[in-house]
Coordinates of C-alpha atoms and ligand atoms in Angstrom, one line a residue:
W1 CA 27.9 19.4 -16.5
K2 CA 28.2 20.1 -13.4
N3 CA 26.0 19.1 -10.3
V4 CA 24.0 21.5 -9.2
S5 CA 22.9 21.9 -5.4
D6 CA 19.9 24.9 -5.0
V7 CA 17.4 22.5 -6.2
G8 CA 13.6 21.9 -5.3
I9 CA 9.3 23.1 -6.1
D10 CA 9.9 25.9 -7.6
A11 CA 5.8 26.7 -8.7
I12 CA 2.5 24.3 -7.0
A13 CA -0.2 24.3 -9.1
L14 CA -4.3 21.8 -7.7
S15 CA -6.8 20.5 -9.6
V16 CA -10.1 19.7 -8.0
P17 CA -13.1 17.3 -8.7
R18 CA -16.4 20.2 -9.3
G19 CA -18.0 18.7 -6.8
Y20 CA -17.3 18.1 -2.9
V21 CA -19.4 15.9 -0.3
D22 CA -19.7 17.9 3.0
L23 CA -18.8 15.5 5.9
T24 CA -22.1 16.4 8.4
E25 CA -24.4 15.2 5.5
L26 CA -22.0 11.7 5.4
A27 CA -22.5 11.5 8.6
E28 CA -26.3 11.6 9.3
A29 CA -26.7 10.1 6.5
R30 CA -25.0 6.2 7.8
G31 CA -26.2 7.2 10.9
V32 CA -22.6 8.4 13.1
P33 CA -22.4 11.8 15.4
P34 CA -20.7 14.1 12.9
S35 CA -18.2 15.2 15.9
K36 CA -16.6 11.8 14.5
Y37 CA -16.5 12.4 11.4
L38 CA -14.6 16.2 12.1
H39 CA -12.9 15.8 14.6
G40 CA -12.6 12.2 15.5
L41 CA -10.5 12.0 11.9
G42 CA -10.4 15.7 11.3
T43 CA -12.5 15.5 7.5
R44 CA -15.0 18.3 6.6
Q45 CA -15.4 17.6 3.1
M46 CA -14.3 15.0 0.0
A47 CA -13.8 15.7 -3.2
I48 CA -15.5 13.4 -5.4
A49 CA -14.6 12.9 -8.8
A50 CA -17.5 12.5 -11.9
P51 CA -17.0 9.6 -14.5
D52 CA -15.1 12.9 -17.0
E53 CA -12.7 13.4 -14.2
D54 CA -10.6 10.9 -14.0
P55 CA -7.1 10.7 -13.3
V56 CA -5.6 12.4 -16.2
T57 CA -7.6 15.6 -16.7
L58 CA -7.1 16.0 -12.9
A59 CA -3.3 16.3 -13.7
V60 CA -3.3 18.0 -16.9
N61 CA -5.5 20.7 -15.1
A62 CA -3.0 20.6 -12.4
A63 CA -0.2 21.1 -15.3
R64 CA -2.0 23.7 -16.4
R65 CA -2.8 26.0 -14.2
L66 CA 1.3 25.1 -13.1
F67 CA 2.2 26.6 -16.1
E68 CA -0.1 29.2 -16.5
R69 CA 0.2 31.0 -12.8
S70 CA 4.4 29.7 -12.8
G71 CA 5.3 31.6 -16.3
A72 CA 7.4 28.6 -17.4
S73 CA 7.1 26.8 -20.2
P74 CA 6.2 23.7 -21.1
A75 CA 9.3 23.8 -23.5
E76 CA 11.7 24.2 -19.8
I77 CA 10.4 20.7 -19.3
G78 CA 13.0 17.0 -19.7
L79 CA 11.6 15.7 -17.6
C80 CA 7.6 14.8 -16.9
I81 CA 6.9 11.7 -13.8
V82 CA 3.7 11.0 -13.2
G83 CA 3.3 10.0 -9.7
T84 CA -0.8 8.1 -9.7
E85 CA -2.0 4.5 -8.4
T86 CA -4.6 5.6 -10.3
A87 CA -3.5 4.4 -13.6
V88 CA -5.6 4.8 -16.3
D89 CA -3.2 1.5 -18.2
H90 CA -1.4 -1.5 -17.3
S91 CA 1.2 -0.6 -19.6
K92 CA 1.1 2.8 -20.9
P93 CA 1.6 5.6 -18.3
V94 CA -0.7 8.5 -16.9
A95 CA 2.7 10.7 -18.2
A96 CA 2.4 9.3 -21.6
F97 CA -1.1 11.2 -21.6
V98 CA -0.2 14.5 -19.8
H99 CA 3.0 14.8 -21.7
G100 CA 0.7 14.3 -25.0
L101 CA -2.1 17.3 -24.1
L102 CA 0.1 19.4 -22.9
G103 CA 2.9 19.1 -25.8
L104 CA 6.1 18.8 -24.6
P105 CA 8.8 18.5 -26.2
S106 CA 9.4 14.7 -27.8
A107 CA 13.3 15.7 -26.2
C108 CA 11.5 14.4 -22.1
R109 CA 11.9 11.8 -20.6
M110 CA 8.4 9.8 -19.0
F111 CA 7.1 7.5 -16.3
E112 CA 4.7 7.0 -13.9
A113 CA 5.7 6.1 -10.4
K114 CA 3.7 3.8 -8.6
H115 CA 3.9 2.9 -4.8
A116 CA 0.3 4.0 -3.0
C117 CA 0.5 7.0 -2.0
F118 CA 4.8 7.5 -2.1
G119 CA 4.8 7.3 -5.5
G120 CA 5.0 12.2 -6.2
T121 CA 7.8 11.4 -3.7
A122 CA 9.1 8.7 -5.0
G123 CA 8.7 11.4 -8.0
L124 CA 9.5 14.2 -6.8
L125 CA 13.0 12.8 -5.5
S126 CA 14.2 11.2 -8.7
A127 CA 13.7 15.2 -10.4
V128 CA 16.3 15.7 -7.6
D129 CA 19.2 13.7 -8.3
W130 CA 18.1 14.1 -12.4
I131 CA 18.7 18.2 -11.3
A132 CA 21.7 17.8 -9.3
S133 CA 23.4 15.4 -10.9
G134 CA 23.4 17.3 -14.3
S135 CA 21.3 15.4 -16.0
A136 CA 19.2 17.6 -16.2
R137 CA 21.7 20.6 -18.7
G138 CA 19.4 22.9 -17.0
R139 CA 15.6 21.8 -18.1
A140 CA 13.0 21.0 -15.3
A141 CA 11.2 18.8 -14.5
L142 CA 7.6 17.8 -14.1
V143 CA 6.0 16.3 -11.5
V144 CA 2.6 15.4 -11.7
C145 CA 0.7 13.4 -8.8
T146 CA -3.1 12.5 -9.5
D147 CA -6.0 10.6 -8.3
I148 CA -8.9 9.6 -6.8
A149 CA -8.8 7.7 -3.6
R150 CA -12.2 5.1 -3.5
Y151 CA -13.2 2.8 -0.3
P152 CA -16.4 1.1 -0.8
L153 CA -20.0 2.5 0.1
R154 CA -20.2 2.5 4.6
S155 CA -16.9 0.8 5.2
A156 CA -15.3 2.8 8.1
G157 CA -12.5 4.4 5.3
E158 CA -16.0 6.2 2.9
P159 CA -15.2 9.6 4.9
T160 CA -11.0 9.8 4.2
Q161 CA -11.9 9.7 0.8
G162 CA -11.4 12.4 -1.8
A163 CA -9.8 13.0 -5.1
G164 CA -7.6 15.7 -7.3
A165 CA -3.8 16.2 -8.0
V166 CA -1.4 18.0 -7.4
A167 CA 1.6 19.2 -10.0
L168 CA 4.8 20.2 -9.4
L169 CA 8.6 22.2 -11.3
V170 CA 11.3 20.8 -9.8
R171 CA 14.7 23.4 -11.2
E172 CA 18.3 25.0 -10.2
K173 CA 16.9 28.0 -8.0
P174 CA 13.4 27.0 -6.9
R175 CA 11.3 30.5 -6.3
L176 CA 9.5 28.9 -3.3
L177 CA 11.2 26.0 -1.7
S178 CA 14.7 24.6 -2.3
L179 CA 14.9 20.5 -1.0
E180 CA 18.0 19.3 1.2
V181 CA 19.7 17.4 -1.6
G182 CA 20.5 13.8 -0.8
Q183 CA 19.7 14.4 3.2
T184 CA 16.4 11.8 3.1
G185 CA 15.9 9.4 6.1
T186 CA 13.8 6.5 4.4
F187 CA 12.0 3.4 5.7
A188 CA 10.8 -0.1 3.9
R189 CA 9.2 -2.7 5.0
D190 CA 7.0 -5.5 3.0
V191 CA 3.3 -4.9 5.3
H192 CA 0.0 -5.6 3.4
D193 CA -2.0 -2.4 4.8
F194 CA -3.7 -0.8 1.7
W195 CA -3.4 -2.4 -1.0
R196 CA -6.0 -2.2 -4.6
P197 CA -6.4 -5.9 -6.1
L198 CA -6.0 -4.8 -10.6
H199 CA -10.3 -4.9 -12.0
H200 CA -10.7 -3.0 -8.1
K201 CA -11.4 0.0 -8.0
E202 CA -12.0 0.2 -3.7
A203 CA -8.5 0.3 -2.6
L204 CA -9.3 -2.3 0.2
V205 CA -7.3 -1.3 3.5
D206 CA -6.9 -2.9 7.4
G207 CA -7.3 0.3 8.3
H208 CA -5.7 0.2 12.4
Y209 CA -3.7 -2.2 11.8
S210 CA -2.4 0.9 8.4
V211 CA -2.5 3.6 11.3
Q212 CA 0.5 1.9 13.0
C213 CA 2.2 1.1 10.3
Y214 CA 2.2 4.4 9.4
L215 CA 3.6 5.4 12.7
D216 CA 5.6 2.6 12.8
A217 CA 7.9 4.3 9.5
L218 CA 7.8 7.2 10.6
E219 CA 9.1 6.0 13.1
G220 CA 12.3 4.3 10.5
A221 CA 12.5 7.5 8.7
Y222 CA 12.7 10.0 10.8
D223 CA 15.4 8.0 13.4
A224 CA 17.0 7.8 9.6
W225 CA 16.8 11.4 8.8
R226 CA 18.5 12.7 11.9
R227 CA 21.6 10.4 12.1
L228 CA 22.3 11.3 8.7
D229 CA 26.4 12.6 7.9
G230 CA 26.0 15.7 8.0
A231 CA 22.8 16.5 9.5
T232 CA 22.2 19.9 11.3
D233 CA 20.5 20.8 14.7
E234 CA 18.6 23.8 13.2
P235 CA 15.0 23.1 14.0
L236 CA 12.3 22.8 11.4
V237 CA 10.0 25.4 11.4
R238 CA 6.8 23.2 10.6
T239 CA 6.2 20.1 9.0
C240 CA 4.2 18.4 7.0
Y241 CA 2.9 15.2 6.8
H242 CA 1.2 12.3 4.8
V243 CA -2.8 13.0 5.4
P244 CA -4.8 10.8 4.9
Y245 CA -7.0 12.3 7.5
G246 CA -6.1 15.2 9.3
K247 CA -6.1 12.7 13.2
M248 CA -3.2 11.3 11.5
A249 CA -1.1 14.1 10.6
R250 CA -1.9 14.9 14.6
K251 CA -1.2 11.6 15.6
A252 CA 2.3 11.2 13.8
H253 CA 3.3 14.7 15.3
R254 CA 2.1 13.3 19.0
H255 CA 4.8 10.0 17.8
R256 CA 7.5 11.8 16.0
R257 CA 7.7 14.9 18.8
M258 CA 7.6 12.3 21.7
L259 CA 10.5 10.1 20.3
E260 CA 12.7 13.3 21.2
G261 CA 11.6 13.5 24.6
A262 CA 8.2 16.1 24.8
T263 CA 4.9 15.5 26.9
E264 CA 2.2 14.4 25.0
Q265 CA 1.2 18.4 26.3
A266 CA 3.7 20.3 24.5
A267 CA 3.4 18.1 21.2
D268 CA 0.3 18.7 21.2
A269 CA 0.3 22.2 21.8
S270 CA 2.7 22.7 19.4
F271 CA 1.1 20.5 16.9
M272 CA -0.9 24.0 16.4
V273 CA 2.0 26.3 15.4
E274 CA 3.8 23.9 13.6
V275 CA 1.4 21.1 11.3
E276 CA -2.4 22.6 11.7
P277 CA -1.4 24.9 8.7
S278 CA -1.0 22.8 6.3
L279 CA -4.3 21.2 6.2
D280 CA -7.0 23.4 5.9
L281 CA -6.1 22.0 1.7
P282 CA -6.6 18.6 3.2
S283 CA -9.5 19.3 5.3
R284 CA -11.3 20.6 2.3
I285 CA -10.0 18.0 -0.9
G286 CA -9.9 14.5 0.5
N287 CA -6.6 11.8 1.0
V288 CA -6.2 12.5 -2.4
Y289 CA -3.6 9.5 -1.6
T290 CA 0.4 10.9 -4.1
G291 CA -0.4 14.2 -3.5
S292 CA -1.9 14.2 -0.6
L293 CA 2.0 15.5 1.6
Y294 CA 2.0 17.9 -1.8
L295 CA -1.4 19.6 -0.5
A296 CA -0.5 20.5 2.9
L297 CA 2.6 21.6 1.1
A298 CA 0.3 23.9 -1.1
S299 CA -2.1 24.4 2.2
L300 CA 0.7 25.6 4.5
L301 CA 2.4 28.0 1.2
H302 CA -1.2 29.9 0.4
T303 CA -1.3 30.7 4.3
Q304 CA 2.2 31.1 5.6
A305 CA 4.7 31.4 3.5
R306 CA 5.6 35.3 4.3
D307 CA 6.0 34.1 7.9
I308 CA 8.5 31.0 7.6
A309 CA 10.5 32.5 5.2
G310 CA 14.2 31.2 5.0
Q311 CA 13.4 29.1 7.8
R312 CA 14.0 25.0 6.9
I313 CA 10.3 22.8 7.3
G314 CA 10.1 19.3 7.0
L315 CA 7.9 16.4 4.9
F316 CA 7.3 13.4 5.7
S317 CA 6.0 11.0 2.6
Y318 CA 4.0 7.6 3.7
G319 CA 3.0 5.3 1.2
S320 CA 1.5 2.2 2.4
G321 CA 3.1 -1.4 1.0
C322 CA 5.5 0.6 2.6
C323 CA 7.7 2.7 1.9
A324 CA 8.0 6.6 3.6
E325 CA 11.1 8.8 3.9
F326 CA 11.4 12.2 5.9
F327 CA 13.4 15.1 4.4
A328 CA 13.3 18.7 4.8
G329 CA 13.9 22.5 3.0
R330 CA 14.1 26.1 3.1
T331 CA 11.3 28.1 2.5
A332 CA 12.5 30.7 -0.2
P333 CA 12.4 34.2 0.4
E334 CA 10.6 35.0 -2.9
A335 CA 7.7 32.7 -2.4
A336 CA 5.4 34.5 -0.6
A337 CA 5.3 37.4 -3.8
L338 CA 4.7 34.1 -6.1
V339 CA 2.6 32.2 -4.3
D340 CA -0.9 35.4 -4.5
R341 CA 0.2 35.2 -8.0
L342 CA -0.6 31.5 -7.6
D343 CA -3.7 31.5 -6.1
I344 CA -3.5 28.0 -5.1
D345 CA -6.7 27.1 -3.6
G346 CA -8.9 29.1 -7.2
P347 CA -9.4 25.8 -7.7
L348 CA -12.2 24.7 -5.2
R349 CA -13.7 27.9 -5.3
D350 CA -15.4 26.3 -8.3
S351 CA -16.4 23.2 -6.5
R352 CA -19.7 22.1 -5.7
Q353 CA -21.1 21.3 -2.5
M354 CA -23.4 17.2 -4.4
T355 CA -26.0 15.5 -2.0
V356 CA -25.2 11.8 -0.4
A357 CA -28.0 10.3 -3.2
D358 CA -26.1 12.6 -5.7
Y359 CA -22.5 10.7 -4.8
E360 CA -24.4 7.2 -4.1
R361 CA -26.0 7.5 -8.0
L362 CA -22.7 8.4 -9.6
R363 CA -20.7 5.5 -8.1
A364 CA -23.6 3.0 -9.2
E365 CA -23.2 4.3 -12.8
D366 CA -19.6 4.3 -13.0
A367 CA -18.6 1.2 -10.7
D368 CA -18.1 -1.5 -13.4
A369 CA -16.3 1.7 -16.0
D370 CA -13.0 -0.2 -15.2
R371 CA -14.9 -3.4 -17.6
R372 CA -16.7 -2.7 -20.2
T373 CA -14.6 -3.1 -23.8
A374 CA -15.5 -1.8 -26.9
P375 CA -15.9 -4.9 -30.0
E376 CA -12.4 -4.2 -32.0
S377 CA -15.2 -3.4 -35.2
A378 CA -16.2 -0.2 -33.6
R379 CA -13.1 1.0 -33.6
P380 CA -11.9 4.2 -35.6
R381 CA -8.7 3.5 -37.3
G382 CA -5.7 5.2 -36.4
K383 CA -7.7 7.3 -33.3
A384 CA -6.7 3.3 -30.7
N385 CA -6.6 6.2 -28.0
E386 CA -8.8 8.2 -27.6
F387 CA -11.8 5.9 -28.7
D388 CA -10.3 3.2 -25.7
R389 CA -10.4 6.4 -23.6
A390 CA -14.1 7.6 -23.9
V391 CA -14.5 3.7 -23.6
Y392 CA -13.3 3.5 -20.6
L393 CA -14.9 6.8 -18.8
G394 CA -18.2 6.0 -20.4
V395 CA -18.4 8.9 -22.3
D396 CA -19.5 9.2 -25.9
Ligands
LIG401 P1 -12.9 3.3 12.0 O1 -12.7 2.4 12.6 O2 -14.6 3.6 12.1 O3 -12.7 4.7 13.2 O4 -12.2 4.1 11.1 P2 -12.6 4.9 14.7 O5 -13.6 4.2 15.9 O6 -10.6 5.0 15.1 O7 -13.0 6.4 15.6 C1 -11.6 7.3 14.9 C2 -11.3 8.1 15.5 O8 -12.3 9.2 15.9 C3 -10.8 7.7 16.9 O9 -9.4 8.9 18.0 C4 -12.3 7.9 17.7 O10 -12.3 8.2 19.7 C5 -12.5 9.0 17.5 P3 -8.4 8.2 17.8 O11 -8.5 7.0 18.7 O12 -7.9 7.4 16.5 O13 -7.7 9.3 18.3 N1 -13.9 9.6 17.6 C6 -14.5 10.5 17.5 N2 -14.1 11.3 18.3 C7 -16.1 13.2 18.3 N3 -17.1 12.8 18.5 C8 -17.0 11.3 18.7 C9 -16.1 10.0 18.1 N4 -16.7 8.9 18.2 C10 -15.0 8.4 17.6 N5 -18.3 11.3 18.9 C11 -9.9 5.1 10.0 C12 -11.2 5.3 11.3 C13 -8.7 5.2 9.5 C14 -9.4 3.3 10.1 C15 -10.9 4.5 8.8 O14 -11.4 5.7 8.4 C16 -10.1 4.2 7.7 O15 -9.7 2.2 7.6 N6 -9.4 5.4 6.9 C17 -8.0 4.4 5.8 C18 -6.7 4.0 5.3 C19 -6.0 5.1 6.4 O16 -6.2 6.7 6.0 N7 -5.2 5.0 7.1 C20 -4.5 5.8 7.8 C21 -2.7 5.2 7.7 S1 -2.4 4.4 5.6 C22 -1.7 5.4 4.7 O17 -1.8 7.1 4.7 C23 -1.5 5.4 3.6 C24 -3.0 6.1 2.7 O18 -3.4 7.3 2.0 C25 -2.9 4.9 0.8 C26 -1.0 4.6 0.2 O19 -0.6 4.8 1.0 O20 -1.5 4.7 -0.5 C27 -4.3 5.0 3.4

């Protein structure tokens, strides 16, 4: 049992729903100039989950793909954490369904982490600390971020929806990204910028205030990170931000660079090199809440793993409410070869465009799905889990 210093993300895989809405079509349907969504918000498409694509299904599909593509085995997992703000039960964690459906070992700690979009990072950093402390005893951790981002139809938040899951394999001597263990800058404050009361399927948000809360949290976390004992001056060649929509990452980068003394023009010029490559997948899938930062990382590795081999990158996670963390890592020299095998954007090739009318019909049909209950007499004995989940999903 000994401390481990080289810990990080060994492999990454996504899953997305079958359907997406094109935001030019949504803009036309809402009577908004398409340039507002495409350039004003930096979004192109948003993935839409059907009733049979709940957060469990998305999580399990991403994790299965992770094991198939990375060559890792579920038998190696000693910790399974699911970050989500789209839980399917107040008590039973999504992690339990994932554990069962993947056949993870019984000697495995599992739980769900909830803190708005920060839940995935809470899971990742807990897994890193578990391995670094030696408690893992050579085992690996599975961290899955899974969410469905929903706002009311015709609301300002509507074009920033999305859905999907990102699965991360966390272990010693990672093949993608070594994280700087213990070197994180944290910021927390009790704010009411975004929330989803129990039994609401759609989030409520004070949109412009939430943007300000994000920027304040970035400032606090980045400042804390820069002041850490042992902080180095080695530059970050790229930075991945939490991406509720692409423009937010642009605002964040400008804010961070200007804190360092850059002009607005210089900050925007560095955005094209340092951030833009991480925004392709987010712009095609939308906000995936807990997975959003890791979708940006997946996008960066997918497009530039060769160019940034051995180099240092920054990561910024924000969860409304709020908690934020800034941290850094180094891309592994062998990352590019593994990225080719992981086929990170493979799941997007199977997704199909749906019309705005189909999307609206789908939303109308499952509006009350959470509230459906089944009579006790109709429950098959010993099958409560599957039956309740079927009722939740609204399927036979
Ligand atoms: P809005 O009020 O409809 O948009 O909603 P706006 O009027 O502020 O316009 C947005 C941008 O488009 C502006 O640019 C306009 O100038 C521009 P900016 O000033 O921001 O640079 N624009 C145009 N550009 C080109 N052509 C045009 C045009 N018209 C306008 N014709 C808002 C925007 C983000 C508030 C809304 O979408 C919303 O409420 N989204 C949901 C909340 C959100 O994503 N907040 C982000 C920070 S909080 C966060 O990240 C946490 C979160 O992920 C949840 C969690 O933690 O769990 C959300």
